[in-house]
XYZ file of C-alpha atoms in Angstrom:
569
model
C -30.136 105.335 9.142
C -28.912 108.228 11.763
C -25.256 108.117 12.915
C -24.587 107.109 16.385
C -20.887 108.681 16.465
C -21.981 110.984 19.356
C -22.786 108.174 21.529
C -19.680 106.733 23.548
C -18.363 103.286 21.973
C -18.913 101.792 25.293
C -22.167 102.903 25.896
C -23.102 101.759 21.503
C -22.115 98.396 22.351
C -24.427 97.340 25.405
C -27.159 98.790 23.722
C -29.975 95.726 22.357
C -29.948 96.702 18.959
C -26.339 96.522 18.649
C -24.544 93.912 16.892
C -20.766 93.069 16.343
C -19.345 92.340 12.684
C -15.872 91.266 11.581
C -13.852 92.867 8.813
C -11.074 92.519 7.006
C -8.587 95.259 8.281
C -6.946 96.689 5.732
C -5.655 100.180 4.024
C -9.165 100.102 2.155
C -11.246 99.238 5.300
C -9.878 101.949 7.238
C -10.300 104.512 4.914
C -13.806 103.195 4.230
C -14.496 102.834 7.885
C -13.303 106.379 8.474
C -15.723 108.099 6.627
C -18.538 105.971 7.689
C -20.197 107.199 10.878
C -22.629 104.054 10.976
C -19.616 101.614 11.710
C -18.470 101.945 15.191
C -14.512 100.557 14.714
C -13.303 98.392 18.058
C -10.545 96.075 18.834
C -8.463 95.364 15.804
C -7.297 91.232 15.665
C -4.299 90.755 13.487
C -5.896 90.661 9.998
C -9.120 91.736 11.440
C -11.136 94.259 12.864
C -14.355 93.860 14.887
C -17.036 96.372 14.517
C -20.505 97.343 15.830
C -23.285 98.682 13.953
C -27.174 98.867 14.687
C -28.748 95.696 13.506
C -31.025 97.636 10.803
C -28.503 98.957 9.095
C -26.925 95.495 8.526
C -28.501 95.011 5.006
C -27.890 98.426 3.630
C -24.096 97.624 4.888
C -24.095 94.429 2.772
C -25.378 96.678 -0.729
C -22.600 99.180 0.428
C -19.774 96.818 0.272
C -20.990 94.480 -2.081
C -21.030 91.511 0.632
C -23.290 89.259 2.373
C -24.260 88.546 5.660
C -22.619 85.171 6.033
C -19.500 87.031 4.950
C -19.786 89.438 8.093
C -21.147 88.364 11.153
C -19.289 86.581 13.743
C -20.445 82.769 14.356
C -22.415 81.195 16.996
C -19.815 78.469 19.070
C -21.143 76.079 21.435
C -18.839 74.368 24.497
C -17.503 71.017 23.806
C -17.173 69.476 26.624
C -19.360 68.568 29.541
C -7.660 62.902 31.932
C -5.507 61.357 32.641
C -1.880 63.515 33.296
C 0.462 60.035 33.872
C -0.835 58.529 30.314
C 0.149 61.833 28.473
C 3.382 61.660 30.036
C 2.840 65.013 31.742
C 3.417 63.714 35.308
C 6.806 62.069 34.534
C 8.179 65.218 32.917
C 6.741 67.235 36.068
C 8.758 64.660 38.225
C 11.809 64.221 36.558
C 14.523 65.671 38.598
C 16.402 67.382 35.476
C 13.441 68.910 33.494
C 10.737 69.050 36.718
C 8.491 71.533 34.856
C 5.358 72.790 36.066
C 4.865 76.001 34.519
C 7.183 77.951 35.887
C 7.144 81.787 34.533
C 4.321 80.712 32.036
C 0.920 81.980 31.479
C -1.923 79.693 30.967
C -4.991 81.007 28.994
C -8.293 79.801 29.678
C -11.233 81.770 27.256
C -14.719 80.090 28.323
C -17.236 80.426 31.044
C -15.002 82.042 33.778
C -13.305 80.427 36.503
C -14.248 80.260 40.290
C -11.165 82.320 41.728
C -12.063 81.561 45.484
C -11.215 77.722 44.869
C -7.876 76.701 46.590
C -7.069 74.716 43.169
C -5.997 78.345 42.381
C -4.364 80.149 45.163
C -0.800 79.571 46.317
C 0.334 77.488 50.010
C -0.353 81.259 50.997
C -3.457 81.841 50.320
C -3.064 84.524 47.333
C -3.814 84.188 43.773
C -1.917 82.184 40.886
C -5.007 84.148 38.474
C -2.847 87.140 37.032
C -6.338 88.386 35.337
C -9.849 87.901 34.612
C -11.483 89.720 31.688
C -15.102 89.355 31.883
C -16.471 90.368 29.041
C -20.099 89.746 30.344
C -19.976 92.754 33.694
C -20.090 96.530 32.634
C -17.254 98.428 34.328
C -13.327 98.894 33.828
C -12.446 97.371 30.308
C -9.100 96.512 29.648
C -7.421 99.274 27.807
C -8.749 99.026 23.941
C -11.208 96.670 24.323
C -14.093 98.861 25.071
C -16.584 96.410 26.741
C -16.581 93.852 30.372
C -14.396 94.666 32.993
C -10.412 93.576 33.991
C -9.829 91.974 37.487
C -6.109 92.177 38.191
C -4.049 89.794 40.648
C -3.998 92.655 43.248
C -8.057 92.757 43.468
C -8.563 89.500 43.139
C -6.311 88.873 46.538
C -7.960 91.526 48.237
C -10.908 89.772 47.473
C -9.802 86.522 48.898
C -8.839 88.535 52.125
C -12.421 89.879 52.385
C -15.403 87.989 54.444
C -17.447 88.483 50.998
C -15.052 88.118 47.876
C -17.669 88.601 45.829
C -18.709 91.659 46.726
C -15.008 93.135 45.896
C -14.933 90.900 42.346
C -17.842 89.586 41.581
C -16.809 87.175 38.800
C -18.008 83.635 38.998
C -18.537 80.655 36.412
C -22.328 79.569 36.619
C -21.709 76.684 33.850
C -18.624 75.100 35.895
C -17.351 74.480 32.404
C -14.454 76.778 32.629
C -13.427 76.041 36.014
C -13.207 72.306 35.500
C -10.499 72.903 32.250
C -8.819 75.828 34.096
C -7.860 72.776 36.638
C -6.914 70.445 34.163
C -4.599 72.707 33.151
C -3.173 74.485 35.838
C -4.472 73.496 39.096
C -2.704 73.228 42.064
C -4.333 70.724 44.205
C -2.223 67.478 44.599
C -3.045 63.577 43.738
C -5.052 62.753 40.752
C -6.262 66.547 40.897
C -3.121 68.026 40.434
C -2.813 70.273 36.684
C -0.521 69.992 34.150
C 1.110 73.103 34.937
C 0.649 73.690 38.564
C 2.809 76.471 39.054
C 1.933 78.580 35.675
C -0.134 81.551 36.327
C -3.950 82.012 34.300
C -5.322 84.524 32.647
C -8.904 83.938 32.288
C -11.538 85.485 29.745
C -15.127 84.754 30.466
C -16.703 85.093 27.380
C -20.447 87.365 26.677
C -23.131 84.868 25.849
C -24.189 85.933 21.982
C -26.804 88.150 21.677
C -30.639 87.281 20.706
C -29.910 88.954 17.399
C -27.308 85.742 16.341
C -29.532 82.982 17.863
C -32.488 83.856 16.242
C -30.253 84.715 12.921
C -28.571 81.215 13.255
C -31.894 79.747 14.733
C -30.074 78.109 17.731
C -32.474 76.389 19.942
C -33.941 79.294 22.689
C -33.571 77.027 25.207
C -29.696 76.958 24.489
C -27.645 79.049 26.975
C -24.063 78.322 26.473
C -23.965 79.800 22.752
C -20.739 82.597 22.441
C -19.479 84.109 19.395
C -16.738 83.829 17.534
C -15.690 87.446 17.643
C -15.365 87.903 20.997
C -13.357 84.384 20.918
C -11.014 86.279 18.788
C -10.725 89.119 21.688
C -9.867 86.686 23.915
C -6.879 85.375 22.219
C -5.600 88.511 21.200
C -6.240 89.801 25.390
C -4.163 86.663 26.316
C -1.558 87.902 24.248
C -1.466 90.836 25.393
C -0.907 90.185 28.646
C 1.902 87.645 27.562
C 3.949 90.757 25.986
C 2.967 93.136 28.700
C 4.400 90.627 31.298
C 7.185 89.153 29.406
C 5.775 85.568 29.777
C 5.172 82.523 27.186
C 1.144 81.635 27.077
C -0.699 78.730 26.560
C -3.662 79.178 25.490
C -6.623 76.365 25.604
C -9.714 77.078 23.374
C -12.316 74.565 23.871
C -14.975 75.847 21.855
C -16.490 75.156 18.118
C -18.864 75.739 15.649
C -19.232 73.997 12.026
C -20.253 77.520 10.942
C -17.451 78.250 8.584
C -15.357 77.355 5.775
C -13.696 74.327 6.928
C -10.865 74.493 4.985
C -8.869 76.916 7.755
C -9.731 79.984 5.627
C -12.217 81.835 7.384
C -11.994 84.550 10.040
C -11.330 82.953 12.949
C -9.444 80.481 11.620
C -7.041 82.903 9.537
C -6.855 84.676 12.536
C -5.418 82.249 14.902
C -3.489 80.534 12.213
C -1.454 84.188 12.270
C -0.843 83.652 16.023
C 0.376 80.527 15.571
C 3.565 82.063 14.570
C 3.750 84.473 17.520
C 7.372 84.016 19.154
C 6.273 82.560 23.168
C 2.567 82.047 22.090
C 1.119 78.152 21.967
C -2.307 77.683 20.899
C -4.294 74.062 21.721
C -7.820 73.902 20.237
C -10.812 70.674 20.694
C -11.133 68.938 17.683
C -14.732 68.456 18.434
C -17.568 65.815 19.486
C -19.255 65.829 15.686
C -18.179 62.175 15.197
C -21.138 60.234 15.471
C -23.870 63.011 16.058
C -24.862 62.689 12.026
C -24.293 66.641 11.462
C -22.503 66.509 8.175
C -22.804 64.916 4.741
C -20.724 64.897 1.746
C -21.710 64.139 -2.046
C -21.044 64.643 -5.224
C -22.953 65.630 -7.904
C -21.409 63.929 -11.553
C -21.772 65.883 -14.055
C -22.739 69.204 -15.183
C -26.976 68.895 -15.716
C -27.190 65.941 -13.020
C -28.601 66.338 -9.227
C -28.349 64.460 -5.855
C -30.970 64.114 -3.125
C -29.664 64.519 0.421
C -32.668 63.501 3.012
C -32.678 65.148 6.940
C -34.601 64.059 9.400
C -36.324 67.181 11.318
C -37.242 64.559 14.579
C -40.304 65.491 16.598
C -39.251 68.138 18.118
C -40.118 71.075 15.896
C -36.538 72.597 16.000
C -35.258 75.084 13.155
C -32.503 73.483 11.001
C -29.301 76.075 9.331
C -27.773 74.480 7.402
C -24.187 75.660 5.311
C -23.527 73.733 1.414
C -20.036 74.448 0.749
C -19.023 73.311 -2.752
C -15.679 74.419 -5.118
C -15.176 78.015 -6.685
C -15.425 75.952 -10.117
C -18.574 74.791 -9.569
C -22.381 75.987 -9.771
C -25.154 74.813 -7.933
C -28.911 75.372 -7.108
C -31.390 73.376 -5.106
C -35.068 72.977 -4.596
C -36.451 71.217 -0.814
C -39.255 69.160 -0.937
C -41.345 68.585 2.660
C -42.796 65.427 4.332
C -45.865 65.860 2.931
C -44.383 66.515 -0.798
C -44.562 70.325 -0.911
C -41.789 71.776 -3.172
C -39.875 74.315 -2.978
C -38.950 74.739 -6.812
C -35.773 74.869 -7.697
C -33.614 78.231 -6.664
C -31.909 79.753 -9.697
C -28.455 80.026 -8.809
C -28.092 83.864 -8.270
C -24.616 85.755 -6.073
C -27.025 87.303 -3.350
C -30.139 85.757 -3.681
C -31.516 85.315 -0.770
C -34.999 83.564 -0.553
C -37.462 83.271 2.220
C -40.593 81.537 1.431
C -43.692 80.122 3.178
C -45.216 76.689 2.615
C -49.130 76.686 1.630
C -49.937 73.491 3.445
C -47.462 73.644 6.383
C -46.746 76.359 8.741
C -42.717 75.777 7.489
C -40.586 78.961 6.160
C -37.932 78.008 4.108
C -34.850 79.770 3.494
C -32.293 80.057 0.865
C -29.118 82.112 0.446
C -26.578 81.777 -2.393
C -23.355 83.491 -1.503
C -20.275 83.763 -3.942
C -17.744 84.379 -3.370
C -17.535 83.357 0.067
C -15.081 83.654 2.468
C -11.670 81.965 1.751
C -10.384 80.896 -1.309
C -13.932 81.878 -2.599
C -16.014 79.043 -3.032
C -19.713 78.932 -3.197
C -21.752 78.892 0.195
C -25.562 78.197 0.309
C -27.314 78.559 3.278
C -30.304 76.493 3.817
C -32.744 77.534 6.469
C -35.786 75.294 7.806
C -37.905 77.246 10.398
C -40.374 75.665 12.467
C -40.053 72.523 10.211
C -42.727 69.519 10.070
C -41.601 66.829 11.460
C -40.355 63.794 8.917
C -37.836 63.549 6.228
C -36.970 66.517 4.072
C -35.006 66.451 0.754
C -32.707 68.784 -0.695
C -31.879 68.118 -3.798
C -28.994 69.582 -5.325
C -28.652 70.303 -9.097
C -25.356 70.420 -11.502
C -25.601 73.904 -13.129
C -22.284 74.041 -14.204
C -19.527 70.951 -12.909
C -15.998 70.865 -12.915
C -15.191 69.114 -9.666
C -18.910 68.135 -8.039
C -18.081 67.554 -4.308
C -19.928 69.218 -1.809
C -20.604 69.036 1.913
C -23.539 69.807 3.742
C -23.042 70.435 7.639
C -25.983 71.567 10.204
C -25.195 73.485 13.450
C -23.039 71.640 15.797
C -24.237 69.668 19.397
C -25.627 72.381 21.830
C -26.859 74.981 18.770
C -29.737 72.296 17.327
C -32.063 70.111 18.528
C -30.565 66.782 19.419
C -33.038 64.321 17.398
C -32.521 66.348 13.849
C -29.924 64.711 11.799
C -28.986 63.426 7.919
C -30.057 59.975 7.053
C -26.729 58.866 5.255
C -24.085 61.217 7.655
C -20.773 61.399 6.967
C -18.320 61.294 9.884
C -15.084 62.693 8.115
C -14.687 66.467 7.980
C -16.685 66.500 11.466
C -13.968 68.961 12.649
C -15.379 71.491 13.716
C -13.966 74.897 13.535
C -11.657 76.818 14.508
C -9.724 73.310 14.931
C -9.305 73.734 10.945
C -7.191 76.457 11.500
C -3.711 75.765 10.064
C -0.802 75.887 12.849
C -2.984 75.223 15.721
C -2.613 72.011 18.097
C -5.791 70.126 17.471
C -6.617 67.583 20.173
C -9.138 64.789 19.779
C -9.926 62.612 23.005
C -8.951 58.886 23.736
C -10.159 56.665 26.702
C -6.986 56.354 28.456
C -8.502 52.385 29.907
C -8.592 50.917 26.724
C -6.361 53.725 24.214
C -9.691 53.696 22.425
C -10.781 56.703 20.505
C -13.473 58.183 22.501
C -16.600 57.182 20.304
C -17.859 60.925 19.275
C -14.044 62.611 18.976
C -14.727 64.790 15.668
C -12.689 63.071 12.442
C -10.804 65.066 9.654
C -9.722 65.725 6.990
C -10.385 69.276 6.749
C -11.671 70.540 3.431
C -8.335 72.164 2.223
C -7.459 69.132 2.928
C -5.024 68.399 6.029
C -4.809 66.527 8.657
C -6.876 67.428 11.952
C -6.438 66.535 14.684
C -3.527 66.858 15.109
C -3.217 63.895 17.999
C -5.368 62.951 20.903
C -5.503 63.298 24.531
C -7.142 61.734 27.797
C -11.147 62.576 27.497
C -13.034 60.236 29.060
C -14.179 60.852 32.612
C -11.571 62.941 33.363
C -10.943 63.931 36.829
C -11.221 67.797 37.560
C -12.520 70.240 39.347
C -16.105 71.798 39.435
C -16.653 75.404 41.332
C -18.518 73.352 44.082
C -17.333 70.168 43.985
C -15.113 67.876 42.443
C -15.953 65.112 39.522
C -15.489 64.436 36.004
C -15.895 65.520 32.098
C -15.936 64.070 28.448
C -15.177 65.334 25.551
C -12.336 66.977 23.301
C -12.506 70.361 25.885
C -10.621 68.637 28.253
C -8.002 66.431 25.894
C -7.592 70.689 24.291
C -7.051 71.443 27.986
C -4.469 68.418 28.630
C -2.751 69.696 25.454
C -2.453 73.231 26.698
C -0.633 72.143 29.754
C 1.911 70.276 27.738
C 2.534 73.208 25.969
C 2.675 75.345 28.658
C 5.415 72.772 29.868
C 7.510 72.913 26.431
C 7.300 76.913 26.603
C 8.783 76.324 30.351
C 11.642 74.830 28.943
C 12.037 76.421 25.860
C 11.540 79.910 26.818
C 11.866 80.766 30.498
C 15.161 78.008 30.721
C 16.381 79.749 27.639
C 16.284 76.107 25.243
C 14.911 77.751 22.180
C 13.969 81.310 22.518
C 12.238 81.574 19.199
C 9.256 78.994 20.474
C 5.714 78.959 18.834
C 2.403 76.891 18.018
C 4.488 75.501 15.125
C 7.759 74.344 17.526
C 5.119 72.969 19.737
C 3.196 71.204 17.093
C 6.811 69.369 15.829
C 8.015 68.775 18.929
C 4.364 66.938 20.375
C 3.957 64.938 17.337
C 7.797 63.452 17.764
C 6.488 61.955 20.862
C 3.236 60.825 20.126
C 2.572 56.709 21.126
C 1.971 55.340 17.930
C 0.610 51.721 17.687
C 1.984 49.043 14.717
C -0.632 48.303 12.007
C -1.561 51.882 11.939
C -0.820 54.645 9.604
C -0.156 57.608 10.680
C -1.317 60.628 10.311
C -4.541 59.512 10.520
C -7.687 60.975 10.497
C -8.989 60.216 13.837
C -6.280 60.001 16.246
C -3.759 62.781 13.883
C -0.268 61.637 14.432
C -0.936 59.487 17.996
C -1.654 59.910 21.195
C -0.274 62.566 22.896
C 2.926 61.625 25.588
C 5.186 64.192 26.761
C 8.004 62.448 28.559
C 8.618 60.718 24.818
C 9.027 64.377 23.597
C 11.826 65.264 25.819
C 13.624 61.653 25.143
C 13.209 61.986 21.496
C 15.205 64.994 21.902
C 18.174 63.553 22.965
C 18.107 62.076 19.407
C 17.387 65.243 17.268
């Protein structure tokens, strides 16, 4: 494989046959990376550095450093989303005459599908901008400084823009999905009645994330009719930009992630997760993630196999529509497993000796099925074993995996597909299991976790993701308005479900508590973690119920209780 140092970083990373990686980023890694002329070193992310390397020289990488793929590339995420302020308590703390926060001096960070900047919902009585930045990591042009890819729209542009006849031609960022927009306003906007934000007067910082490249949906065999499909890398750029801009401004963030994937560890312990679980404890950062909308969509399953020498059979239905199935086993560092698949028809796949790095791609004689199979250990985390389990262009029916005891000390495992929006809506296990439908990175320890309630009845809204995680703790860590929740779109105004826009409500209360906290001088040392304590104090809890629970975490989410509950701390 020829080096590409002599090509520009910038220019390396739009090329087609580029892909990103993450790494660990330590004293070995950069010494390693220095000498290696085939690894293209980026943006460093706390514990973590992202990298870009030609896609063909991504299995001589994994033989170099004694890895696996699984281990290195970023994740596919999908959106999860597609509110009520007065039931979270939000609008009494914005109109008590004592507190009356709205986001004074606070940042609010919005990392999704971009934000429509012309709308009045952002832009002051004056006409100018409350949007201190976009990053769009999707136009070629001025980077922020470090980054290396996208381009950075400041305040000052963005107003001249607004002065302009064409805006667009001065910044021509836009959200096509709406998706963005519509939590942006939850948050922060600054219309008034039931459209009013959380934090009307905080500014935003907005990162409009790349869609990931063909390279990671074919790899992950997301759906090719799926357009809203990101990775998790450049989710971690977007954090770490937000944060950026927090310490280069001297102002507390909030920062709303609304995004998942059930591509990882679960137990809080890979990348991503470890990442933001380190920002957590940033001093003026607060960090609200969606728990998910995995509860009833029959994604996961979790078994146990006995004894060492015994098996289990978990079935999947592949629907009629053809689509390719990845699926991720987790199971315990103790334990060692193999599998064989049998098809619709009866083919087998015999079983897979259990094998660190084995990876398997077969095709069936009587169907036009290739089967995949990938035993990775140790994974990433605390090391447990990971096999992949790929199905492409799968007959339609029931297939069975069965899964043997090699060697069993504990026996639990889970089984999870892709998540809503990466898979074809009609494939799904027979006997599902709706705990541990999480979905990542709301696993990561430290980070506020929002599921979504229907603020008519206080019902849990019927697909809001369930915990534990697999470590296991409780997520979420509470719940928030998600049902039809009024916002705004970039051409008109309606509604959205899901846990994106409870995650949005969440990161306006926070933006609130770092108002008070940090810019009215209350508790300078303020993180995720203060947050986190000070939320769950005043969470509605209802009699009969224990808490924390695994739906609804430690209640539903009420700010105004949080300020009276600390007149009693």
């Amino acid at each position: 494989m020829p080096d590409n140092a002599d090509i520009p970083l910038k220019e390396f990373i739009l090329l087609p046959t580029t892909i990103e990686i993450i790494l660990p980023y330590n004293d070995f890694t950069k010494s390693w990376l220095g000498r290696n002329p085939n690894v293209r070193v980026g943006k460093d992310a706390g514990r973590f550095v992202i990298g870009y390397i030609n896609q063909d020289y991504l299995e001589t990488l994994v033989r170099e450093i004694n890895s696996s793929k699984v281990n290195l590339l970023p994740y596919v995420m999908a959106l999860l989303g597609r509110i009520d302020l007065e039931a979270s308590g939000i609008i009494a703390v914005q109109n008590q005459p004592y507190l009356n926060l709205k986001g004074q001096g606070v940042l609010v960070g919005i990392i999704d599908t971009g934000i429509d900047y012309t709308n009045n919902a952002f832009r002051y009585e004056d006409g100018s901008s409350k949007i201190a930045y976009i990053w769009d990591q999707t136009a070629f042009g001025n980077s922020p400084d470090g980054y290396n890819y996208g381009t950075e729209y400041t305040k000052a542009q963005i107003n001249e823009a607004l002065r302009s006849d064409n805006p667009m031609d001065v910044v021509p960022a836009n959200d096509t999905s709406g998706h963005g927009t519509f939590l942006a306003s939850v948050a922060a906007s600054r219309e008034s009645g039931e459209f009013i934000g959380a934090a009307p007067d905080a500014e935003l910082v907005v990162v409009k994330l790349k869609k990931a490249r063909p390279f990671f949906t074919d790899y992950y065999l997301v759906p090719q009719k799926q357009e809203d499909v990101y990775l998790s890398s450049d989710l971690m750029l977007g954090v770490q930009y937000i944060t950026d801009k927090a310490l280069e401004l001297h102002k507390p963030a909030a920062i709303c992630i609304s995004l998942g994937t059930n591509l990882s560890t679960h137990e809080g312990l890979g990348s991503l997760e470890t990442y933001l679980a380190g920002m957590c404890y940033v001093t003026s950062i607060g960090i609200s993630v969606a728990a998910g909308n995995e509860s009833d969509k029959r994604h996961h399953v979790k078994r146990k196999v006995a004894n060492t020498g015994g098996s289990d059979i978990v079935e999947i239905s592949t629907g009629e529509s053809g689509g390719s199935v990845y699926m991720s086993m987790w199971s315990s560092p103790v334990d060692k497993l193999s599998i064989s698949i049998t098809s619709p028809t009866g083919e087998v796949v015999g079983r897979v000796p259990f094998k660190p790095g084995l990876d398997l791609e077969t095709n069936l004689v009587l169907e036009k099925t290739k089967v995949g199979v990938n035993y990775v250990f140790p994974a990433e985390g605390v090391g447990s074993q990971l096999t992949v389990i790929r199905l492409i262009e799968p007959s339609s029916g029931t297939w069975k995996i069965t899964v043997f005891g090699d060697n069993i000390v504990d026996g639990e495992f889970h089984i999870w597909t892709n998540i809503t929006g990466l898979i074809e809506p009609d494939i799904e296990f027979l006997e599902p299991d709706p705990y541990y439908s999480i979905t990542v990175p709301a696993t990561a320890l430290g980070t506020i976790s929002a599921g979504a309630y229907n603020v008519a009845d206080n019902s849990l809204y019927r697909s809001s993701s369930w915990g534990p995680t697999r470590l296991p703790f409780s997520s979420p860590l509470l719940v928030a308005p998600g049902v039809n929740v009024a916002g705004i779109y970039p051409l008109y105004k309606g509604t959205m479900t899901g846990t994106s826009v409870a995650a949005a409500i969440a990161t306006g209360a926070s933006a609130l508590m770092l108002q008070w906290g940090m810019v009215e001088n209350n508790l300078l040392d303020m993180n995720t973690f203060t947050i986190r304590s000070y939320l769950i104090k005043g969470c509605v809890r209802d009699q009969n119920v224990e808490y924390p629970n695994y739906q609804t975490g430690y209640g539903r989410l009420n700010l105004m209780n949080t300020f009276n509950g600390m007149r009693n701390i």
